[in-house]
Short mmCIF file of C-alpha atoms in Angstrom, two decimals:
data_model
loop_
_atom_site.label_atom_id
_atom_site.label_comp_id
_atom_site.label_asym_id
_atom_site.label_seq_id
_atom_site.Cartn_x
_atom_site.Cartn_y
_atom_site.Cartn_z
CA UNK A 24 -0.53 -0.05 -0.79
CA UNK A 25 1.08 3.16 -1.01
CA UNK A 26 2.09 5.85 1.68
CA UNK A 27 2.15 9.94 1.96
CA UNK A 28 5.69 9.74 2.09
CA UNK A 29 6.06 6.97 -0.59
CA UNK A 30 5.14 7.82 -4.08
CA UNK A 31 4.23 4.70 -6.84
CA UNK A 32 6.57 4.21 -8.83
CA UNK A 33 6.24 5.85 -12.44
CA UNK A 34 4.62 3.33 -14.75
CA UNK A 35 5.93 3.68 -18.15
CA UNK A 36 3.36 3.92 -20.62
CA UNK A 37 3.87 1.64 -22.84
CA UNK A 38 1.76 -0.94 -22.41
CA UNK A 39 -1.30 1.11 -22.74
CA UNK A 40 0.13 1.52 -26.46
CA UNK A 41 0.67 -1.94 -26.91
CA UNK A 42 -2.86 -2.75 -27.25
CA UNK A 43 -5.67 -3.01 -29.81
CA UNK A 44 -3.93 -3.99 -32.79
CA UNK A 45 -5.09 -2.28 -36.32
CA UNK A 46 -7.66 -0.36 -34.23
CA UNK A 47 -5.73 1.50 -31.98
CA UNK A 48 -3.69 4.48 -33.30
CA UNK A 49 -1.42 6.96 -31.32
CA UNK A 50 -2.54 10.03 -31.01
CA UNK A 51 -0.33 12.39 -33.19
CA UNK A 52 -0.18 16.48 -31.88
CA UNK A 53 -3.21 17.26 -34.33
CA UNK A 54 -5.82 14.82 -33.26
CA UNK A 55 -4.81 15.69 -29.66
CA UNK A 56 -4.49 19.06 -30.05
CA UNK A 57 -7.98 18.94 -32.03
CA UNK A 58 -8.78 17.18 -29.15
CA UNK A 59 -7.55 19.78 -26.51
CA UNK A 60 -9.60 22.40 -28.37
CA UNK A 61 -12.82 20.69 -28.81
CA UNK A 62 -13.41 19.79 -25.19
CA UNK A 63 -12.92 23.29 -24.63
CA UNK A 64 -15.39 24.50 -26.39
CA UNK A 65 -18.54 22.24 -26.86
CA UNK A 66 -22.33 23.87 -26.84
CA UNK A 67 -21.52 27.68 -25.32
CA UNK A 68 -19.87 29.01 -27.35
CA UNK A 69 -22.84 29.96 -29.07
CA UNK A 70 -24.35 31.58 -25.99
CA UNK A 71 -21.65 33.33 -24.45
CA UNK A 72 -21.44 36.72 -26.15
CA UNK A 73 -25.29 37.24 -25.20
CA UNK A 74 -24.07 36.11 -21.94
CA UNK A 75 -21.96 38.80 -20.21
CA UNK A 76 -23.59 41.27 -23.13
CA UNK A 77 -25.32 42.94 -20.29
CA UNK A 78 -22.01 43.81 -18.65
CA UNK A 79 -20.53 45.48 -21.15
CA UNK A 80 -17.67 44.64 -23.26
CA UNK A 81 -15.56 44.73 -20.51
CA UNK A 82 -16.25 41.37 -20.02
CA UNK A 83 -13.33 40.79 -23.08
CA UNK A 84 -11.12 42.79 -20.01
CA UNK A 85 -12.54 39.12 -18.42
CA UNK A 86 -12.22 36.37 -20.75
CA UNK A 87 -8.22 37.72 -20.69
CA UNK A 88 -7.55 37.62 -17.22
CA UNK A 89 -9.73 34.18 -17.77
CA UNK A 90 -7.57 33.55 -20.60
CA UNK A 91 -4.20 34.02 -18.75
CA UNK A 92 -5.26 31.85 -16.27
CA UNK A 93 -6.56 28.83 -18.78
CA UNK A 94 -2.59 29.40 -20.46
CA UNK A 95 -0.67 29.45 -17.11
CA UNK A 96 -2.97 25.87 -15.84
CA UNK A 97 -2.00 24.00 -19.22
CA UNK A 98 1.82 24.93 -19.18
CA UNK A 99 1.20 23.44 -15.81
CA UNK A 100 -0.24 20.53 -17.72
CA UNK A 101 2.48 20.01 -20.20
CA UNK A 102 5.43 20.10 -17.72
CA UNK A 103 4.00 17.71 -14.92
CA UNK A 104 3.10 15.40 -18.59
CA UNK A 105 6.43 15.40 -19.72
CA UNK A 106 7.59 13.57 -16.37
CA UNK A 107 4.51 11.52 -15.58
CA UNK A 108 3.88 11.02 -19.29
CA UNK A 109 1.43 8.03 -18.33
CA UNK A 110 -2.84 7.68 -19.32
CA UNK A 111 -4.94 9.41 -16.27
CA UNK A 112 -3.48 13.22 -16.22
CA UNK A 113 -4.74 15.12 -12.86
CA UNK A 114 -5.49 11.56 -11.01
CA UNK A 115 -1.30 10.64 -11.85
CA UNK A 116 -0.07 13.76 -11.14
CA UNK A 117 -1.80 14.39 -7.31
CA UNK A 118 -0.82 10.20 -6.56
CA UNK A 119 2.61 10.73 -7.82
CA UNK A 120 2.94 13.32 -5.54
CA UNK A 121 0.48 12.81 -2.14
CA UNK A 122 -0.14 9.46 -2.09
CA UNK A 123 -3.29 6.75 -2.69
CA UNK A 124 -6.09 9.42 -1.31
CA UNK A 125 -5.13 12.01 -3.33
CA UNK A 126 -5.34 10.05 -6.15
CA UNK A 127 -8.71 8.09 -6.02
CA UNK A 128 -10.26 11.66 -4.90
CA UNK A 129 -8.85 13.38 -8.83
CA UNK A 130 -9.91 9.89 -10.54
CA UNK A 131 -13.35 10.03 -8.65
CA UNK A 132 -14.84 13.94 -9.14
CA UNK A 133 -13.69 13.36 -12.49
CA UNK A 134 -14.93 10.74 -13.49
CA UNK A 135 -18.40 12.07 -11.80
CA UNK A 136 -17.95 15.70 -14.25
CA UNK A 137 -17.55 13.28 -17.16
CA UNK A 138 -20.59 11.43 -17.07
CA UNK A 139 -22.88 14.34 -15.89
CA UNK A 140 -21.46 16.60 -18.03
CA UNK A 141 -22.09 14.18 -20.99
CA UNK A 142 -26.19 13.99 -20.50
CA UNK A 143 -25.87 18.31 -20.40
CA UNK A 144 -24.24 17.94 -24.03
CA UNK A 145 -26.99 15.65 -24.67
CA UNK A 146 -29.48 17.70 -24.44
CA UNK A 147 -28.51 21.06 -25.21
CA UNK A 148 -26.91 19.00 -27.99
CA UNK A 149 -31.19 18.48 -28.50
CA UNK A 150 -32.48 22.26 -28.32
CA UNK A 151 -30.00 23.06 -31.68
CA UNK A 152 -31.35 19.39 -33.00
CA UNK A 153 -34.74 20.43 -32.47
CA UNK A 154 -33.93 23.69 -34.92
CA UNK A 155 -33.00 21.43 -37.87
CA UNK A 156 -35.53 18.85 -37.38
CA UNK A 157 -38.67 19.35 -34.86
CA UNK A 158 -38.36 16.56 -31.92
CA UNK A 159 -39.91 18.36 -28.85
CA UNK A 160 -43.20 17.99 -29.64
CA UNK A 161 -42.27 14.39 -28.36
CA UNK A 162 -41.28 13.13 -25.31
CA UNK A 163 -40.13 9.47 -26.97
CA UNK A 164 -39.10 11.37 -29.56
CA UNK A 165 -37.06 14.03 -27.83
CA UNK A 166 -35.27 10.98 -25.37
CA UNK A 167 -34.89 9.25 -28.22
CA UNK A 168 -32.70 12.00 -29.98
CA UNK A 169 -30.57 12.78 -26.82
CA UNK A 170 -29.86 8.80 -26.27
CA UNK A 171 -28.71 8.51 -30.28
CA UNK A 172 -26.20 11.92 -29.96
CA UNK A 173 -25.12 10.00 -26.42
CA UNK A 174 -24.28 6.40 -27.95
CA UNK A 175 -22.97 7.46 -31.74
CA UNK A 176 -19.34 8.65 -29.69
CA UNK A 177 -19.76 6.36 -27.43
CA UNK A 178 -19.69 3.18 -30.33
CA UNK A 179 -17.28 5.51 -32.02
CA UNK A 180 -15.50 4.94 -28.82
CA UNK A 181 -16.13 0.81 -28.51
CA UNK A 182 -14.48 0.80 -32.65
CA UNK A 183 -11.14 2.23 -31.10
CA UNK A 184 -8.86 4.63 -30.57
CA UNK A 185 -8.57 4.41 -34.38
CA UNK A 186 -11.73 6.25 -35.11
CA UNK A 187 -12.07 8.42 -32.50
CA UNK A 188 -8.65 9.67 -33.37
CA UNK A 189 -10.74 10.96 -37.04
CA UNK A 190 -14.57 11.79 -35.89
CA UNK A 191 -12.28 14.20 -33.13
CA UNK A 192 -10.03 15.99 -36.02
CA UNK A 193 -13.41 15.79 -38.09
CA UNK A 194 -15.86 17.88 -35.77
CA UNK A 195 -13.21 20.07 -34.55
CA UNK A 196 -12.92 21.28 -38.73
CA UNK A 197 -16.37 21.00 -38.89
CA UNK A 198 -17.17 22.79 -35.96
CA UNK A 199 -14.13 25.66 -36.24
CA UNK A 200 -15.10 26.69 -40.22
CA UNK A 201 -19.04 29.18 -39.00
CA UNK A 202 -16.65 29.71 -36.18
CA UNK A 203 -14.03 31.39 -38.07
CA UNK A 204 -16.68 32.26 -40.30
CA UNK A 205 -18.38 34.63 -38.03
CA UNK A 206 -14.71 34.98 -35.84
CA UNK A 207 -12.93 36.73 -38.71
CA UNK A 208 -15.71 38.35 -41.89
CA UNK A 209 -17.58 39.23 -38.89
CA UNK A 210 -14.69 42.65 -38.14
CA UNK A 211 -15.37 43.03 -41.83
CA UNK A 212 -18.85 44.09 -41.16
CA UNK A 213 -17.86 45.37 -37.68
CA UNK A 214 -18.99 48.79 -36.32
CA UNK A 215 -17.92 50.21 -32.76
CA UNK A 216 -21.35 52.01 -32.57
CA UNK A 217 -22.52 48.50 -31.69
CA UNK A 218 -20.41 47.43 -28.94
CA UNK A 219 -22.71 49.60 -26.43
CA UNK A 220 -21.06 51.02 -23.31
CA UNK A 221 -17.48 49.99 -21.46
CA UNK A 222 -19.24 49.63 -18.86
CA UNK A 223 -23.23 48.41 -18.75
CA UNK A 224 -24.34 46.66 -14.74
CA UNK A 225 -23.51 50.07 -13.09
CA UNK A 226 -20.71 47.89 -11.29
CA UNK A 227 -17.36 49.53 -10.18
CA UNK A 228 -14.72 48.07 -12.91
CA UNK A 229 -14.17 45.48 -10.35
CA UNK A 230 -17.41 44.04 -9.57
CA UNK A 231 -18.06 43.95 -13.19
CA UNK A 232 -14.46 41.77 -14.18
CA UNK A 233 -15.19 39.73 -11.53
CA UNK A 234 -18.53 39.50 -12.45
CA UNK A 235 -19.20 39.01 -16.28
CA UNK A 236 -15.65 36.19 -14.35
CA UNK A 237 -18.50 33.80 -12.90
CA UNK A 238 -20.10 33.51 -16.00
CA UNK A 239 -17.41 32.14 -18.08
CA UNK A 240 -14.91 31.06 -15.50
CA UNK A 241 -15.93 27.09 -17.76
CA UNK A 242 -15.05 28.15 -20.70
CA UNK A 243 -11.83 27.25 -20.30
CA UNK A 244 -12.89 23.00 -18.43
CA UNK A 245 -11.12 20.21 -20.99
CA UNK A 246 -7.36 22.04 -21.27
CA UNK A 247 -6.09 18.97 -18.99
CA UNK A 248 -7.85 16.95 -22.17
CA UNK A 249 -4.28 15.43 -23.94
CA UNK A 250 -2.67 14.71 -19.78
CA UNK A 251 -6.36 13.21 -19.61
CA UNK A 252 -4.74 10.88 -22.68
CA UNK A 253 -1.54 10.31 -22.25
CA UNK A 254 -1.15 7.02 -22.84
CA UNK A 255 -2.65 7.16 -26.24
CA UNK A 256 -0.52 10.07 -27.28
CA UNK A 257 1.91 9.62 -29.78
CA UNK A 258 5.29 10.50 -27.96
CA UNK A 259 3.59 12.65 -24.48
CA UNK A 260 6.51 14.27 -23.13
CA UNK A 261 6.73 16.11 -26.51
CA UNK A 262 3.50 16.38 -27.50
CA UNK A 263 0.62 16.34 -25.14
CA UNK A 264 2.42 20.10 -23.59
CA UNK A 265 2.78 20.97 -26.89
CA UNK A 266 -1.18 19.72 -27.40
CA UNK A 267 -3.00 21.42 -24.78
CA UNK A 268 -1.07 25.19 -25.36
CA UNK A 269 -1.68 24.44 -28.42
CA UNK A 270 -5.13 23.63 -28.00
CA UNK A 271 -5.99 26.44 -25.45
CA UNK A 272 -4.62 29.48 -27.48
CA UNK A 273 -6.77 28.00 -30.51
CA UNK A 274 -10.20 28.40 -28.28
CA UNK A 275 -9.15 31.10 -26.57
CA UNK A 276 -8.38 33.19 -30.62
CA UNK A 277 -12.26 31.64 -30.99
CA UNK A 278 -13.57 32.33 -27.47
CA UNK A 279 -12.59 36.21 -28.33
CA UNK A 280 -12.37 37.17 -31.88
CA UNK A 281 -14.80 35.36 -32.05
CA UNK A 282 -17.36 37.27 -29.03
CA UNK A 283 -15.71 40.39 -30.21
CA UNK A 284 -16.77 40.20 -34.06
CA UNK A 285 -20.38 39.68 -32.19
CA UNK A 286 -20.58 42.65 -29.97
CA UNK A 287 -19.32 44.26 -34.02
CA UNK A 288 -21.76 43.03 -35.63
CA UNK A 289 -24.98 43.13 -33.57
CA UNK A 290 -26.58 46.05 -31.41
CA UNK A 291 -25.83 45.94 -28.12
CA UNK A 292 -29.26 46.16 -27.19
CA UNK A 293 -30.51 43.53 -29.31
CA UNK A 294 -27.64 41.28 -28.08
CA UNK A 295 -29.14 41.52 -24.37
CA UNK A 296 -32.07 39.87 -24.80
CA UNK A 297 -30.65 37.16 -28.44
CA UNK A 298 -30.45 34.44 -27.81
CA UNK A 299 -28.86 32.58 -30.49
CA UNK A 300 -26.13 35.58 -30.94
CA UNK A 301 -24.17 33.74 -33.67
CA UNK A 302 -27.46 33.57 -35.84
CA UNK A 303 -27.71 37.23 -35.14
CA UNK A 304 -24.41 37.73 -35.82
CA UNK A 305 -24.27 35.76 -39.11
CA UNK A 306 -27.98 37.58 -40.40
CA UNK A 307 -26.66 41.14 -39.84
CA UNK A 308 -23.87 40.45 -41.68
CA UNK A 309 -24.88 38.50 -44.83
CA UNK A 310 -28.66 39.23 -44.51
CA UNK A 311 -31.56 36.73 -44.74
CA UNK A 312 -32.80 34.16 -41.93
CA UNK A 313 -30.82 31.37 -42.61
CA UNK A 314 -28.66 32.06 -39.62
CA UNK A 315 -30.25 30.62 -37.28
CA UNK A 316 -30.49 26.96 -38.87
CA UNK A 317 -26.19 27.09 -40.17
CA UNK A 318 -25.86 27.63 -36.66
CA UNK A 319 -27.30 25.05 -34.81
CA UNK A 320 -25.81 23.00 -37.22
CA UNK A 321 -22.35 24.13 -36.13
CA UNK A 322 -23.55 23.67 -33.36
CA UNK A 323 -24.42 20.38 -33.52
CA UNK A 324 -21.19 19.14 -35.08
CA UNK A 325 -19.32 20.75 -31.79
CA UNK A 326 -21.55 18.98 -29.05
CA UNK A 327 -20.88 15.78 -31.18
CA UNK A 328 -17.30 16.66 -31.25
CA UNK A 329 -17.28 17.33 -27.92
CA UNK A 330 -18.76 14.51 -27.01
CA UNK A 331 -16.85 12.16 -28.66
CA UNK A 332 -13.88 13.62 -26.38
CA UNK A 333 -15.35 14.08 -23.21
CA UNK A 334 -16.66 10.45 -24.11
CA UNK A 335 -13.19 8.54 -24.22
CA UNK A 336 -11.73 10.44 -21.72
CA UNK A 337 -14.62 9.87 -19.28
CA UNK A 338 -12.60 6.20 -19.17
CA UNK A 339 -9.73 7.14 -19.15
CA UNK A 340 -9.10 8.43 -15.47
CA UNK A 341 -11.26 5.22 -14.36
CA UNK A 342 -8.38 2.45 -16.15
CA UNK A 343 -5.67 4.59 -14.89
CA UNK A 344 -6.92 4.25 -11.06
CA UNK A 345 -8.53 0.86 -12.11
CA UNK A 346 -4.40 -0.51 -12.58
CA UNK A 347 -2.94 1.07 -10.01
CA UNK A 348 -5.65 -1.28 -8.14
CA UNK A 349 -7.86 2.29 -6.41
CA UNK A 350 -10.87 1.58 -8.85
CA UNK A 351 -12.76 -1.37 -9.67
CA UNK A 352 -10.25 -3.80 -11.55
CA UNK A 353 -13.22 -3.87 -14.20
CA UNK A 354 -12.86 -0.59 -15.04
CA UNK A 355 -8.97 -1.42 -16.59
CA UNK A 356 -10.44 -3.62 -19.51
CA UNK A 357 -9.54 -2.15 -22.76
CA UNK A 358 -9.69 -3.57 -25.82
CA UNK A 359 -8.66 -1.39 -29.19
CA UNK A 360 -6.93 0.72 -27.49
CA UNK A 361 -9.59 1.87 -25.41
CA UNK A 362 -10.80 0.89 -22.07
CA UNK A 363 -14.39 -0.05 -23.59
CA UNK A 364 -16.14 -0.48 -19.41
CA UNK A 365 -15.61 2.49 -18.07
CA UNK A 366 -17.20 3.59 -21.92
CA UNK A 367 -19.93 1.93 -21.91
CA UNK A 368 -20.80 2.68 -17.91
CA UNK A 369 -19.64 6.55 -18.54
CA UNK A 370 -22.48 6.09 -21.38
CA UNK A 371 -25.40 4.08 -19.22
CA UNK A 372 -24.95 5.79 -16.37
CA UNK A 373 -25.51 9.49 -18.82
CA UNK A 374 -27.96 8.17 -20.24
CA UNK A 375 -30.07 7.44 -17.20
CA UNK A 376 -29.54 10.70 -16.40
CA UNK A 377 -30.75 12.44 -19.38
CA UNK A 378 -34.00 9.79 -19.03
CA UNK A 379 -34.51 10.57 -15.55
CA UNK A 380 -34.14 14.82 -16.54
CA UNK A 381 -36.65 14.19 -19.30
CA UNK A 382 -38.73 12.45 -17.37
CA UNK A 383 -38.69 13.39 -13.41
CA UNK A 384 -40.55 17.12 -14.33
CA UNK A 385 -38.90 20.15 -12.69
CA UNK A 386 -38.82 18.64 -9.79
CA UNK A 387 -35.72 17.02 -10.31
CA UNK A 388 -32.15 16.97 -9.71
CA UNK A 389 -30.50 17.22 -13.25
CA UNK A 390 -29.42 21.53 -13.42
CA UNK A 391 -28.11 20.90 -9.60
CA UNK A 392 -25.76 17.11 -10.45
CA UNK A 393 -25.05 19.97 -14.12
CA UNK A 394 -24.18 22.91 -11.21
CA UNK A 395 -22.33 20.31 -9.52
CA UNK A 396 -19.93 19.12 -11.92
CA UNK A 397 -18.45 22.97 -12.17
CA UNK A 398 -17.49 22.11 -8.91
CA UNK A 399 -16.09 19.04 -9.55
CA UNK A 400 -14.08 19.43 -12.58
CA UNK A 401 -12.27 21.59 -10.58
CA UNK A 402 -11.04 19.76 -7.70
CA UNK A 403 -8.23 17.84 -10.08
CA UNK A 404 -6.74 20.33 -11.16
CA UNK A 405 -5.86 21.69 -7.16
CA UNK A 406 -4.78 18.22 -6.89
CA UNK A 407 -1.85 19.13 -9.35
CA UNK A 408 -1.50 22.44 -8.96
CA UNK A 409 -0.93 21.19 -5.66
CA UNK A 410 1.36 17.99 -7.08
CA UNK A 411 3.87 20.78 -9.50
CA UNK A 412 4.20 22.36 -6.58
CA UNK A 413 5.32 20.27 -4.36
CA UNK A 414 7.64 18.64 -6.37
CA UNK A 415 9.08 22.05 -6.88
CA UNK A 416 9.15 22.57 -3.41
CA UNK A 417 10.49 19.48 -2.50
CA UNK A 418 13.38 19.69 -4.64
CA UNK A 419 13.27 16.17 -6.41
CA UNK A 420 15.30 16.23 -8.84
CA UNK A 421 14.47 13.99 -10.59
CA UNK A 422 11.05 16.37 -11.36
CA UNK A 423 12.21 19.57 -11.35
CA UNK A 424 14.16 20.67 -13.92
CA UNK A 425 15.84 23.33 -11.80
CA UNK A 426 17.48 25.75 -14.61
CA UNK A 427 13.22 26.59 -14.86
CA UNK A 428 12.54 26.42 -11.01
CA UNK A 429 11.37 30.53 -10.64
CA UNK A 430 9.16 29.83 -14.14
CA UNK A 431 7.68 26.57 -13.31
CA UNK A 432 7.06 27.92 -9.66
CA UNK A 433 5.40 30.93 -10.81
CA UNK A 434 2.86 28.76 -13.47
CA UNK A 435 2.09 27.30 -10.42
CA UNK A 436 1.16 29.50 -8.22
CA UNK A 437 -1.02 31.01 -11.31
CA UNK A 438 -2.33 27.98 -12.57
CA UNK A 439 -3.13 27.33 -8.24
CA UNK A 440 -4.69 30.66 -7.87
CA UNK A 441 -6.87 30.22 -11.07
CA UNK A 442 -8.61 27.14 -10.02
CA UNK A 443 -8.90 28.96 -6.72
CA UNK A 444 -11.05 31.43 -9.11
CA UNK A 445 -12.95 28.40 -10.32
CA UNK A 446 -14.16 27.05 -7.13
CA UNK A 447 -15.28 30.51 -6.05
CA UNK A 448 -16.80 31.36 -8.70
CA UNK A 449 -18.42 27.21 -8.76
CA UNK A 450 -20.69 29.08 -6.45
CA UNK A 451 -21.97 28.33 -2.40
CA UNK A 452 -24.67 25.49 -4.21
CA UNK A 453 -22.52 23.65 -6.23
CA UNK A 454 -19.50 23.94 -3.63
CA UNK A 455 -21.67 22.63 -0.62
CA UNK A 456 -22.75 19.48 -3.11
CA UNK A 457 -20.05 19.25 -4.33
CA UNK A 458 -18.96 18.02 -1.62
CA UNK A 459 -21.01 15.47 -0.33
CA UNK A 460 -19.80 13.42 -3.48
CA UNK A 461 -17.01 13.86 -2.19
CA UNK A 462 -17.01 12.24 0.79
CA UNK A 463 -19.73 9.53 -0.92
CA UNK A 464 -16.34 8.68 -2.71
CA UNK A 465 -14.46 8.22 0.68
CA UNK A 466 -16.87 5.51 1.47
CA UNK A 467 -16.14 4.04 -1.66
CA UNK A 468 -12.20 4.75 -1.52
CA UNK A 469 -12.76 2.88 1.66
CA UNK A 470 -14.17 -0.24 0.97
CA UNK A 471 -11.15 -0.55 -2.31
CA UNK A 472 -8.69 -0.28 0.51
CA UNK A 473 -9.67 -2.62 2.46
CA UNK A 474 -9.97 -5.39 -0.16
CA UNK A 475 -6.29 -4.34 -1.30
CA UNK A 476 -5.46 -4.40 2.30
CA UNK A 477 -6.61 -8.23 2.53
CA UNK A 478 -5.51 -9.44 -0.96
CA UNK A 479 -1.57 -7.85 0.12
CA UNK A 480 -2.31 -9.58 3.28
CA UNK A 481 -3.62 -12.68 1.83
CA UNK A 482 -0.56 -13.32 -0.56
#
């Protein structure tokens, strides 16, 4: 049993890479970058400009601050992945630094985040699908559509990493083509008079930045995607860090330029009440009313791509923990380069939650669970940045490049602060409910640890 003072030995990623035959394929830099970008940008970008418009253009300042924090976090993940290029990401780093219990908490909280988020993505995707193919008139049709949107990416995952990478790359290209059209094309139709006031909320500058940041805080969740899948990335010591940075910068470029373009093409008073700001921007740029259909198609592709990537991540962390005896052993089953049991369990849980959402009515707990994920997603970030600070402060020569000690320490401190800001931004209710979920995980850990101890004593 690993103790706090004796971290487990680092396992080479080779064993993960060689499974799966012709259906398994290591992700190169382009696919790993697409995984990061696709998971960061789901469907929220299509509503973000309207969400922050009530605060005025000062919300762009909040975006800039958040981008710096996300880049610092991405750099920390890149440094950690370079030293520990194993599938599992935050779980691996937390366990290496603080032992089994911290590693389990990282894996448990991340797993909760992924399958609940998948249910939320499917529900949101049905909203866009309804524009193209009306399904909301029937509860059965709505549920069926949501389940199909969940299981198609799951089937792509079960087919093998070769197909996961192909779907992710195609979805990312199809998703960013229309987004770039608005982000770059909108600059040619930019009218400063549409921007409205710099501060529209009546708050002071600090209050306006903080309030808009609370809405935007979770726009960058997903920066860890390449690190979590490090075991499936070709030359992970080099490519995970690069993919993390490139993916985060690409997402930041789309976020900032897209929001600015919408601000400049849609009048502020109209944008504040808009339910489809990118559609309004396209209509303002080219006339007509076809923008809604075009944006609905782009949003649907974006959601499916995000579901494809998050489905893979939902299985990777439990797989890594199961290999170390900290999750049920069945999660260590891997075929065609993919942890198949993890994919199936995640898809089933997300499907059950989706059905419950549509059948339980307004008294359901779906919205509460989604809110909880805003907290559980940040727990692995905090543990990862704390692990980096531990490695730097402890002076462990195998894990610290002394030539870059000051730079890495500053980045780790910024990333830790950014992670704490994410926790604060999730709100009291989310933190309260999220802690209860973590405590439930403590009971699971106690059971698994006891079984592991008995097995060790019997041996």
